[in-house]
């Protein structure tokens, strides 16, 4: 019998020789090591582990197939979970403030009562908050800067000591009450809060009353809440 390891090129190869050569090639490609002492190719450690894993998987008994009822229960459970997660995210986002402090639409801390304009002084304009801070014997108010007629920006006139709209001549006293002109109501105002030790002790209601000035209290204007002026 010809030695299978010593076939020369051009020499005719017997079927046994060909089978041996194919087997050797296959073993070399799979990374197995030749163990001459045992006369065979041994599998590498990784190869053995993979084969064991595959065998275990194949030996594991397959579970019974899902019934229609079970499938529907799982589907409903998954759908309910998704809805609950979406509702939670929506609630969280809704609870977040939409405007930053000091940004129109948000809150404007004004400091304590000592920083309010004097009772007999003209109102003070706040450009970022779009309001006039007006103080009189009743207390302070934050008057929205926009005319209640067609939305022009009215101005304070020191000469007449009142608000006058340059567009169609509507006029209002210092606390925002209507005097004359085509405006259908007194000036609108923003909600204000009065806080003592961080607790709200008073705030503007729908009636639009002023908040009394306490030098130790803090005042905050909420430009996200507009209180309509009284109709004329
Ligand atoms: S917009 Fe002010 S009076 Fe018309």
Short mmCIF file of N, CA and C in Angstrom, two decimals, residues 20 28 120 181 210 230:
data_model
loop_
_atom_site.label_atom_id
_atom_site.label_comp_id
_atom_site.label_asym_id
_atom_site.label_seq_id
_atom_site.Cartn_x
_atom_site.Cartn_y
_atom_site.Cartn_z
N UNK A 20 -7.93 10.27 2.80
CA UNK A 20 -7.05 10.73 3.88
C UNK A 20 -6.71 12.22 3.71
N UNK A 28 -7.49 20.53 9.37
CA UNK A 28 -6.60 21.69 9.43
C UNK A 28 -7.40 22.98 9.41
N UNK A 120 -46.91 107.11 45.60
CA UNK A 120 -47.22 108.28 44.77
C UNK A 120 -46.31 108.41 43.55
N UNK A 181 -62.25 106.06 25.79
CA UNK A 181 -61.69 105.49 24.56
C UNK A 181 -62.40 104.20 24.16
N UNK A 210 -55.47 94.37 44.28
CA UNK A 210 -54.04 94.63 44.51
C UNK A 210 -53.59 93.84 45.74
N UNK A 230 -61.95 94.55 34.14
CA UNK A 230 -63.42 94.62 34.20
C UNK A 230 -63.98 95.28 32.94
#
